[in-house]
XYZ file of C-alpha atoms in Angstrom:
363
model
C -53.636 -33.761 -15.602
C -56.349 -31.568 -17.163
C -55.352 -27.959 -17.833
C -57.395 -25.477 -15.788
C -59.628 -23.117 -17.737
C -59.162 -19.378 -17.486
C -61.449 -17.684 -14.977
C -60.536 -14.082 -15.708
C -58.361 -12.281 -18.232
C -56.878 -8.805 -18.458
C -56.525 -7.743 -22.085
C -54.274 -4.775 -22.965
C -55.115 -3.149 -19.635
C -53.530 0.242 -18.994
C -53.814 2.646 -16.081
C -52.592 6.228 -15.833
C -52.938 8.907 -13.204
C -53.115 12.025 -15.337
C -50.043 11.929 -17.570
C -48.278 9.335 -15.386
C -48.643 5.728 -16.665
C -48.835 3.013 -13.994
C -49.703 -0.039 -16.129
C -48.697 -0.487 -19.767
C -51.163 -2.636 -21.764
C -50.733 -5.766 -19.682
C -52.210 -9.146 -20.612
C -52.822 -11.637 -17.822
C -55.023 -14.721 -17.523
C -56.001 -16.167 -14.151
C -56.876 -19.869 -14.140
C -59.902 -21.216 -12.332
C -58.909 -22.648 -8.944
C -55.268 -21.539 -8.970
C -53.215 -19.621 -6.418
C -51.646 -16.838 -8.493
C -49.160 -14.484 -6.865
C -48.345 -11.069 -8.325
C -44.816 -10.223 -7.208
C -42.787 -7.072 -7.607
C -41.031 -4.194 -5.862
C -42.813 -1.061 -4.680
C -44.159 0.918 -7.624
C -44.275 -2.069 -9.978
C -48.060 -1.886 -10.406
C -48.972 -5.118 -8.623
C -51.517 -3.563 -6.236
C -52.982 -1.535 -9.099
C -53.716 -4.808 -10.923
C -55.576 -6.112 -7.864
C -57.536 -2.876 -7.437
C -58.577 -2.792 -11.102
C -59.835 -6.379 -10.936
C -61.695 -5.691 -7.711
C -63.306 -2.517 -9.064
C -61.564 -0.285 -6.544
C -59.962 1.666 -9.423
C -61.053 2.404 -12.985
C -58.743 1.373 -15.804
C -57.714 3.850 -18.476
C -58.043 1.380 -21.348
C -58.352 -2.333 -22.041
C -60.729 -5.111 -21.035
C -61.256 -7.266 -17.937
C -63.161 -10.353 -19.057
C -65.057 -12.821 -16.835
C -67.010 -15.648 -18.497
C -66.805 -13.842 -21.830
C -68.207 -10.608 -20.401
C -66.221 -7.382 -20.117
C -66.606 -6.348 -16.472
C -64.107 -3.478 -16.622
C -66.842 -0.894 -16.008
C -68.967 -3.073 -13.726
C -69.611 -1.560 -10.246
C -67.669 -3.120 -7.394
C -70.792 -4.473 -5.667
C -71.735 -6.515 -8.740
C -68.374 -8.242 -9.169
C -68.236 -11.775 -7.695
C -64.948 -11.039 -5.912
C -63.928 -10.244 -2.351
C -60.790 -8.563 -1.038
C -58.626 -9.149 2.041
C -56.678 -5.973 2.788
C -53.329 -5.542 4.487
C -54.966 -3.834 7.498
C -57.880 -6.377 7.473
C -60.489 -3.518 7.464
C -62.583 -5.120 10.218
C -65.376 -3.159 11.886
C -64.099 -2.547 15.454
C -67.608 -2.103 16.910
C -68.831 -5.448 15.563
C -68.217 -8.914 16.949
C -66.248 -11.481 14.975
C -69.502 -13.173 13.933
C -71.032 -9.872 12.784
C -67.920 -8.991 10.815
C -67.875 -12.345 9.059
C -71.606 -12.274 8.328
C -71.688 -8.657 7.139
C -71.712 -9.552 3.438
C -74.695 -11.835 3.911
C -76.505 -9.258 6.056
C -76.368 -6.544 3.399
C -77.692 -9.122 0.931
C -80.658 -9.592 3.312
C -80.163 -13.318 3.753
C -82.336 -15.039 6.412
C -80.929 -14.890 9.945
C -80.815 -18.668 10.291
C -78.811 -18.972 7.084
C -76.409 -16.245 8.218
C -75.906 -17.920 11.595
C -75.213 -21.294 9.983
C -72.835 -19.992 7.318
C -70.947 -17.784 9.798
C -70.425 -20.830 12.007
C -69.141 -22.847 9.053
C -66.797 -20.034 7.953
C -65.376 -19.580 11.449
C -64.846 -23.325 11.808
C -63.030 -23.294 8.471
C -60.518 -20.719 9.770
C -60.405 -22.380 13.224
C -62.041 -19.504 15.082
C -65.350 -21.076 16.047
C -64.826 -20.241 19.745
C -64.177 -16.549 19.036
C -67.526 -15.600 17.474
C -68.517 -13.218 20.295
C -65.169 -11.438 20.606
C -64.278 -8.097 19.042
C -61.317 -7.391 16.750
C -59.396 -5.576 19.504
C -59.459 -8.791 21.550
C -57.726 -10.810 18.833
C -54.115 -11.276 17.771
C -52.920 -10.157 14.341
C -53.105 -13.679 12.979
C -56.624 -14.145 14.310
C -57.785 -10.851 12.766
C -56.300 -11.959 9.471
C -58.306 -15.190 9.632
C -61.498 -13.253 10.415
C -60.897 -11.126 7.318
C -60.381 -14.301 5.279
C -63.587 -15.869 6.602
C -65.485 -12.689 5.725
C -64.057 -12.814 2.202
C -64.989 -16.479 1.711
C -68.461 -16.571 3.213
C -70.224 -15.180 0.134
C -68.554 -17.852 -2.021
C -66.755 -15.466 -4.402
C -65.325 -16.600 -7.729
C -62.044 -14.907 -6.841
C -60.419 -13.773 -3.572
C -58.042 -10.807 -3.861
C -55.381 -10.623 -1.136
C -53.430 -7.355 -0.914
C -50.280 -8.180 1.115
C -52.434 -9.468 4.004
C -49.460 -10.923 5.909
C -47.205 -7.855 5.805
C -48.012 -6.721 9.357
C -47.305 -10.106 10.995
C -44.060 -11.169 12.639
C -41.877 -13.702 10.828
C -42.973 -16.897 12.597
C -46.689 -16.023 12.463
C -46.280 -15.013 8.841
C -44.893 -18.446 7.982
C -47.738 -20.139 9.809
C -50.302 -18.029 7.973
C -48.683 -18.780 4.607
C -49.237 -22.492 5.213
C -52.746 -21.829 6.527
C -53.776 -19.703 3.542
C -52.560 -22.303 1.074
C -54.335 -25.131 2.894
C -57.594 -23.117 2.985
C -57.308 -22.360 -0.734
C -56.896 -26.056 -1.516
C -59.873 -26.953 0.680
C -62.349 -24.399 -0.668
C -60.991 -24.628 -4.264
C -61.499 -20.893 -4.759
C -59.163 -18.885 -6.984
C -56.745 -16.674 -5.017
C -54.878 -13.656 -6.390
C -52.195 -12.785 -3.847
C -50.081 -9.604 -4.036
C -46.683 -9.463 -2.315
C -43.156 -8.079 -2.625
C -41.681 -11.062 -0.729
C -40.008 -13.637 -3.005
C -39.920 -16.418 -0.397
C -43.622 -15.903 0.280
C -44.364 -16.169 -3.437
C -42.282 -19.339 -3.881
C -43.894 -21.082 -0.925
C -47.523 -20.348 -1.788
C -48.091 -19.842 -5.504
C -49.060 -22.226 -8.282
C -47.849 -19.522 -10.674
C -46.042 -16.221 -10.143
C -46.414 -13.045 -12.182
C -43.339 -10.817 -11.782
C -43.899 -7.112 -12.468
C -41.582 -4.173 -12.973
C -42.534 -0.565 -13.736
C -46.067 -1.427 -14.806
C -45.110 -4.342 -17.054
C -45.176 -8.123 -16.659
C -41.612 -9.419 -16.969
C -42.293 -13.130 -16.484
C -45.201 -15.440 -15.694
C -44.569 -19.039 -14.688
C -44.288 -21.611 -11.931
C -42.007 -20.959 -8.945
C -39.629 -23.572 -10.402
C -39.547 -21.719 -13.747
C -38.687 -18.396 -12.162
C -36.218 -19.854 -9.675
C -34.180 -21.830 -12.190
C -34.970 -20.121 -15.507
C -35.588 -16.378 -15.143
C -36.284 -14.792 -18.508
C -34.373 -11.536 -18.068
C -31.798 -9.735 -15.942
C -34.448 -8.056 -13.767
C -36.135 -11.334 -12.781
C -32.762 -13.022 -12.210
C -31.705 -10.233 -9.828
C -35.058 -9.771 -8.094
C -36.028 -13.405 -7.670
C -33.615 -14.932 -5.187
C -29.841 -14.600 -4.806
C -28.610 -15.391 -8.306
C -25.036 -14.670 -9.294
C -24.969 -12.565 -12.474
C -21.749 -12.112 -14.433
C -21.783 -9.779 -17.428
C -19.941 -10.675 -20.624
C -19.987 -10.980 -24.411
C -21.460 -13.964 -26.221
C -19.042 -16.334 -27.947
C -19.457 -19.732 -29.654
C -22.078 -22.362 -28.854
C -22.588 -26.080 -29.422
C -26.366 -26.377 -29.447
C -27.140 -26.998 -25.771
C -24.633 -24.507 -24.323
C -23.094 -21.213 -25.319
C -19.889 -19.557 -24.164
C -19.664 -16.060 -22.744
C -16.416 -14.130 -22.237
C -16.368 -12.462 -18.817
C -14.000 -11.039 -16.222
C -13.851 -14.580 -14.807
C -12.746 -15.976 -18.152
C -14.766 -17.942 -20.688
C -17.845 -19.523 -19.109
C -20.097 -22.171 -20.675
C -23.802 -21.951 -19.841
C -26.933 -23.850 -20.782
C -29.276 -22.359 -23.401
C -31.855 -25.171 -23.279
C -35.268 -23.754 -24.128
C -33.773 -20.362 -25.075
C -33.819 -20.092 -28.891
C -33.111 -16.366 -28.667
C -29.704 -17.174 -27.123
C -28.898 -19.688 -29.848
C -29.387 -17.048 -32.560
C -28.005 -14.005 -30.695
C -24.935 -12.536 -32.452
C -21.364 -12.957 -31.237
C -20.309 -10.027 -29.086
C -23.829 -9.313 -27.792
C -24.008 -8.392 -24.101
C -25.445 -11.137 -21.904
C -25.304 -12.380 -18.325
C -24.231 -15.755 -17.023
C -26.639 -16.673 -14.224
C -26.027 -19.347 -11.615
C -27.367 -19.870 -8.123
C -25.194 -19.772 -4.975
C -25.766 -23.482 -4.373
C -24.497 -24.283 -7.896
C -21.078 -22.772 -7.140
C -18.590 -25.248 -5.618
C -14.927 -25.828 -4.988
C -13.204 -26.916 -8.209
C -11.989 -30.522 -8.089
C -9.658 -30.745 -11.113
C -7.899 -28.431 -13.544
C -10.177 -29.788 -16.290
C -13.362 -28.495 -14.640
C -15.367 -26.242 -16.950
C -16.108 -22.729 -15.704
C -13.101 -22.790 -13.391
C -11.871 -19.558 -11.777
C -10.387 -18.412 -8.462
C -11.712 -16.020 -5.854
C -11.057 -14.639 -2.386
C -13.474 -15.331 0.459
C -14.370 -11.922 1.876
C -16.944 -12.862 4.521
C -19.207 -15.654 5.725
C -22.881 -15.211 6.617
C -24.304 -17.949 8.850
C -27.966 -18.745 8.074
C -28.645 -21.789 10.230
C -28.579 -24.911 8.099
C -26.604 -23.121 5.373
C -23.806 -20.562 5.217
C -23.293 -18.037 2.418
C -19.732 -17.141 1.461
C -19.235 -13.771 -0.252
C -16.437 -14.155 -2.759
C -14.565 -11.590 -4.842
C -13.311 -12.892 -8.192
C -11.733 -10.356 -10.578
C -14.003 -7.665 -9.180
C -17.167 -9.773 -9.434
C -18.896 -10.272 -6.099
C -20.354 -13.780 -5.940
C -22.281 -15.875 -3.431
C -21.573 -19.516 -2.604
C -24.052 -21.399 -0.431
C -23.072 -24.609 1.375
C -24.435 -26.638 4.285
C -23.096 -25.066 7.475
C -21.600 -28.353 8.640
C -19.375 -28.269 5.520
C -18.645 -24.546 5.313
C -17.800 -24.170 8.966
C -14.668 -26.249 8.619
C -13.781 -25.598 4.971
C -13.881 -21.837 4.369
C -12.089 -18.947 6.044
C -12.271 -15.215 5.227
C -9.193 -14.082 3.309
C -8.536 -17.481 1.753
C -8.204 -17.948 -2.009
C -10.107 -20.864 -3.498
C -10.667 -22.381 -6.923
C -14.312 -22.496 -7.932
C -16.482 -23.865 -10.727
C -20.071 -24.580 -11.683
C -21.583 -27.048 -14.141
C -22.946 -25.622 -17.428
C -26.242 -27.377 -16.738
C -26.594 -25.479 -13.451
C -26.416 -22.141 -15.215
C -28.131 -20.227 -18.014
C -27.795 -17.037 -20.007
C -30.058 -13.995 -20.185
C -29.745 -11.065 -22.530
C -29.458 -7.588 -21.086
């Protein structure tokens, strides 16, 4: 498979409001045709990145490069990007068709061309029958699709989406996630999607950029971040990982031991040269997912320890058991058909996880 070329790159981009830094010299490349999600908690700088790219804010220093040209100081109306906002920003006094065609109208395109392209855009988002309605007559999901059609009609190089699904209820949000991804595949336009929702990021993105306090902590595929977070912050923020603190001990090349409150644990260090060379006694965290934790089968199981089931949380097809082991609060996830008959609050159970289902991160 041919590697996509970079469409846009941020080079040592910083942003401050007065003496308060918001972004710290970040470097980020966006590939042509990809669905890139910028993920992070409130205050991480993710929306600031989107606004700097779109020209809605001015950066303090750095470069934003498109096709070899620095566009960091280029006016917003000259950038070949469009934005879909969280509140959709539709004109309430205009019909759906007028809203969608607004970008073409201010470019003084011929009426026949506008009519044709508006029809095509509305068909693309499955709203062809709603052209004469007004935003107030539409549902939240329909308004979101109007905003998307308006963003796509001028054939931008990049579509910027600033948490556009945040106001929708859960079921509609899931439907719109699938719809957005299918539209992106069909039109083959690059999407930069900002969210604080990890499940949303996993389900939609080709790559995810995780931010914290104005810095990029990890950039990779959903699989990379889910199974191999690069640091404690990503491991805690991205999903429901179990993290157990300890001190590094010996290793054998593919695994390394860590001494913890649970005892000595053996974890994979594949692809982590920094863990292979880290000194004995250094603080690190054993990381393993709730589904990797299981009932121990024999006394010879590696990473064996005992814990007390404190509570069970039913989540439909799966159930999460909250377990206390030597003061460490852990999660175990099993299919509900298994957990329902096997686990009871207050029971003590022997647990283990395979070294290959775990990894280490430094503090």
